[in-house]
Amino acid sequence: PQIRSSLRVLRNHAGAQFILGKPIKDFKIDLSDENAKKVKGNEYFYKIPVKGPDGNGFYHLQTIVSDGSWSVLKSELEVRESKTLEEAKYKDKRLVIFDTEKHGDLHQYAENLDE
């Protein structure tokens, strides 16, 4: 449910829609990529390939397991290619899509979005 909610937030994010176009699709994590899933203590980092009609990139999730509960702390879009934005504006940068400190609970935030 956490990843599904995170992807819903991405698909409804105005900036991501502008950069990638609509609809935004996600793909399976490439487990042969050593950066696709990292573990650091009780934090887990995932790199999910995403694509729209105008661009593609990776959706990065920072998650934490606390008291047996798994939650997303932050998600960011790394753009690899976009028809609507010059490369200088996205190269080596990430667009923050969700941050618990700013947006609160992921599920509540995602449920308040219009698809």
PDB file of C-alpha atoms in Angstrom:
ATOM      1  CA  PRO A   1       0.000   0.000   0.000  1.00  0.00           C
ATOM      2  CA  GLN A   2       2.825   2.471   0.704  1.00  0.00           C
ATOM      3  CA  ILE A   3       4.355   2.142  -2.758  1.00  0.00           C
ATOM      4  CA  ARG A   4       0.930   2.271  -4.411  1.00  0.00           C
ATOM      5  CA  SER A   5       0.120   5.486  -2.503  1.00  0.00           C
ATOM      6  CA  SER A   6       3.520   6.939  -3.422  1.00  0.00           C
ATOM      7  CA  LEU A   7       2.928   6.224  -7.102  1.00  0.00           C
ATOM      8  CA  ARG A   8      -0.517   7.843  -6.873  1.00  0.00           C
ATOM      9  CA  VAL A   9       1.107  10.985  -5.455  1.00  0.00           C
ATOM     10  CA  LEU A  10       3.635  10.968  -8.336  1.00  0.00           C
ATOM     11  CA  ARG A  11       0.939  10.535 -10.994  1.00  0.00           C
ATOM     12  CA  ASN A  12      -1.003  13.499  -9.562  1.00  0.00           C
ATOM     13  CA  HIS A  13       1.979  15.819  -9.073  1.00  0.00           C
ATOM     14  CA  ALA A  14       1.717  18.824 -11.440  1.00  0.00           C
ATOM     15  CA  GLY A  15       5.487  19.120 -11.878  1.00  0.00           C
ATOM     16  CA  ALA A  16       5.924  15.434 -12.690  1.00  0.00           C
ATOM     17  CA  GLN A  17       3.011  15.611 -15.157  1.00  0.00           C
ATOM     18  CA  PHE A  18       4.611  18.588 -16.894  1.00  0.00           C
ATOM     19  CA  ILE A  19       8.036  16.940 -17.115  1.00  0.00           C
ATOM     20  CA  LEU A  20       6.975  13.375 -18.019  1.00  0.00           C
ATOM     21  CA  GLY A  21       3.522  13.954 -19.516  1.00  0.00           C
ATOM     22  CA  LYS A  22       0.364  11.965 -18.775  1.00  0.00           C
ATOM     23  CA  PRO A  23      -0.123   9.136 -18.087  1.00  0.00           C
ATOM     24  CA  ILE A  24       2.908   8.336 -15.934  1.00  0.00           C
ATOM     25  CA  LYS A  25       3.683   4.613 -15.854  1.00  0.00           C
ATOM     26  CA  ASP A  26       5.917   2.701 -13.456  1.00  0.00           C
ATOM     27  CA  PHE A  27       8.007  -0.369 -14.214  1.00  0.00           C
ATOM     28  CA  LYS A  28       9.550  -3.188 -12.205  1.00  0.00           C
ATOM     29  CA  ILE A  29      12.620  -2.431 -10.125  1.00  0.00           C
ATOM     30  CA  ASP A  30      15.784  -3.649 -11.881  1.00  0.00           C
ATOM     31  CA  LEU A  31      17.279  -5.922  -9.230  1.00  0.00           C
ATOM     32  CA  SER A  32      20.486  -6.275 -11.274  1.00  0.00           C
ATOM     33  CA  ASP A  33      21.101  -2.560 -10.562  1.00  0.00           C
ATOM     34  CA  GLU A  34      22.883  -2.385  -7.200  1.00  0.00           C
ATOM     35  CA  ASN A  35      21.384   1.092  -6.630  1.00  0.00           C
ATOM     36  CA  ALA A  36      17.790  -0.098  -7.175  1.00  0.00           C
ATOM     37  CA  LYS A  37      17.412  -1.179  -3.544  1.00  0.00           C
ATOM     38  CA  LYS A  38      19.632  -0.116  -0.673  1.00  0.00           C
ATOM     39  CA  VAL A  39      19.388  -0.771   3.043  1.00  0.00           C
ATOM     40  CA  LYS A  40      20.909   1.465   5.701  1.00  0.00           C
ATOM     41  CA  GLY A  41      19.931   0.385   9.208  1.00  0.00           C
ATOM     42  CA  ASN A  42      16.131   0.518   9.354  1.00  0.00           C
ATOM     43  CA  GLU A  43      15.893   2.705   6.230  1.00  0.00           C
ATOM     44  CA  TYR A  44      15.277   1.283   2.766  1.00  0.00           C
ATOM     45  CA  PHE A  45      15.808   3.134  -0.509  1.00  0.00           C
ATOM     46  CA  TYR A  46      14.111   2.102  -3.761  1.00  0.00           C
ATOM     47  CA  LYS A  47      14.642   3.305  -7.335  1.00  0.00           C
ATOM     48  CA  ILE A  48      11.577   2.700  -9.526  1.00  0.00           C
ATOM     49  CA  PRO A  49      11.756   3.326 -13.293  1.00  0.00           C
ATOM     50  CA  VAL A  50       8.983   5.668 -14.507  1.00  0.00           C
ATOM     51  CA  LYS A  51       7.987   6.936 -17.923  1.00  0.00           C
ATOM     52  CA  GLY A  52       5.479   9.264 -19.551  1.00  0.00           C
ATOM     53  CA  PRO A  53       4.884  10.314 -23.160  1.00  0.00           C
ATOM     54  CA  ASP A  54       7.259  13.289 -22.735  1.00  0.00           C
ATOM     55  CA  GLY A  55      10.051  11.840 -20.609  1.00  0.00           C
ATOM     56  CA  ASN A  56      11.429   9.205 -18.289  1.00  0.00           C
ATOM     57  CA  GLY A  57      13.442   8.776 -15.144  1.00  0.00           C
ATOM     58  CA  PHE A  58      13.473   7.163 -11.733  1.00  0.00           C
ATOM     59  CA  TYR A  59      11.187   7.574  -8.749  1.00  0.00           C
ATOM     60  CA  HIS A  60      13.246   7.357  -5.558  1.00  0.00           C
ATOM     61  CA  LEU A  61      11.567   6.283  -2.323  1.00  0.00           C
ATOM     62  CA  GLN A  62      13.104   6.631   1.123  1.00  0.00           C
ATOM     63  CA  THR A  63      11.285   4.354   3.558  1.00  0.00           C
ATOM     64  CA  ILE A  64      11.660   3.375   7.196  1.00  0.00           C
ATOM     65  CA  VAL A  65      10.611   0.392   9.268  1.00  0.00           C
ATOM     66  CA  SER A  66       9.706   1.327  12.829  1.00  0.00           C
ATOM     67  CA  ASP A  67       7.940  -0.928  15.351  1.00  0.00           C
ATOM     68  CA  GLY A  68       7.122  -3.391  12.574  1.00  0.00           C
ATOM     69  CA  SER A  69       5.436  -0.685  10.503  1.00  0.00           C
ATOM     70  CA  TRP A  70       6.762   0.365   7.101  1.00  0.00           C
ATOM     71  CA  SER A  71       6.311   3.950   5.879  1.00  0.00           C
ATOM     72  CA  VAL A  72       7.555   6.296   3.171  1.00  0.00           C
ATOM     73  CA  LEU A  73       9.512   9.285   4.463  1.00  0.00           C
ATOM     74  CA  LYS A  74      10.276  10.985   1.167  1.00  0.00           C
ATOM     75  CA  SER A  75       9.945  10.495  -2.581  1.00  0.00           C
ATOM     76  CA  GLU A  76      11.779  12.271  -5.390  1.00  0.00           C
ATOM     77  CA  LEU A  77      11.725  12.211  -9.185  1.00  0.00           C
ATOM     78  CA  GLU A  78      15.062  11.924 -10.986  1.00  0.00           C
ATOM     79  CA  VAL A  79      14.537  12.964 -14.612  1.00  0.00           C
ATOM     80  CA  ARG A  80      16.695  11.279 -17.253  1.00  0.00           C
ATOM     81  CA  GLU A  81      14.985  12.711 -20.334  1.00  0.00           C
ATOM     82  CA  SER A  82      12.222  15.231 -21.004  1.00  0.00           C
ATOM     83  CA  LYS A  83      10.787  16.855 -24.130  1.00  0.00           C
ATOM     84  CA  THR A  84       9.288  19.719 -22.104  1.00  0.00           C
ATOM     85  CA  LEU A  85      12.304  20.792 -20.041  1.00  0.00           C
ATOM     86  CA  GLU A  86      15.865  21.693 -20.991  1.00  0.00           C
ATOM     87  CA  GLU A  87      18.479  19.235 -19.729  1.00  0.00           C
ATOM     88  CA  ALA A  88      20.226  21.923 -17.660  1.00  0.00           C
ATOM     89  CA  LYS A  89      17.079  22.276 -15.541  1.00  0.00           C
ATOM     90  CA  TYR A  90      16.937  18.596 -14.523  1.00  0.00           C
ATOM     91  CA  LYS A  91      20.437  17.146 -14.923  1.00  0.00           C
ATOM     92  CA  ASP A  92      21.848  15.967 -11.577  1.00  0.00           C
ATOM     93  CA  LYS A  93      18.746  17.225  -9.737  1.00  0.00           C
ATOM     94  CA  ARG A  94      15.693  15.638  -8.136  1.00  0.00           C
ATOM     95  CA  LEU A  95      12.179  16.997  -7.782  1.00  0.00           C
ATOM     96  CA  VAL A  96      10.699  16.369  -4.313  1.00  0.00           C
ATOM     97  CA  ILE A  97       7.282  14.761  -4.807  1.00  0.00           C
ATOM     98  CA  PHE A  98       6.455  13.860  -1.207  1.00  0.00           C
ATOM     99  CA  ASP A  99       8.030  14.617   2.171  1.00  0.00           C
ATOM    100  CA  THR A 100       6.477  13.470   5.449  1.00  0.00           C
ATOM    101  CA  GLU A 101       7.686  16.627   7.205  1.00  0.00           C
ATOM    102  CA  LYS A 102       5.850  18.824   4.683  1.00  0.00           C
ATOM    103  CA  HIS A 103       2.846  16.698   3.645  1.00  0.00           C
ATOM    104  CA  GLY A 104       2.141  14.556   6.740  1.00  0.00           C
ATOM    105  CA  ASP A 105       0.802  11.017   6.443  1.00  0.00           C
ATOM    106  CA  LEU A 106       1.245   9.515   2.970  1.00  0.00           C
ATOM    107  CA  HIS A 107      -2.074   7.628   2.880  1.00  0.00           C
ATOM    108  CA  GLN A 108      -4.123  10.654   3.937  1.00  0.00           C
ATOM    109  CA  TYR A 109      -2.251  12.868   1.484  1.00  0.00           C
ATOM    110  CA  ALA A 110      -2.751  10.406  -1.393  1.00  0.00           C
ATOM    111  CA  GLU A 111      -6.461   9.944  -0.639  1.00  0.00           C
ATOM    112  CA  ASN A 112      -7.051  13.683  -0.933  1.00  0.00           C
ATOM    113  CA  LEU A 113      -5.691  13.759  -4.495  1.00  0.00           C
ATOM    114  CA  ASP A 114      -7.850  13.670  -7.597  1.00  0.00           C
ATOM    115  CA  GLU A 115      -6.861  11.049 -10.162  1.00  0.00           C
TER     116      GLU A 115
END
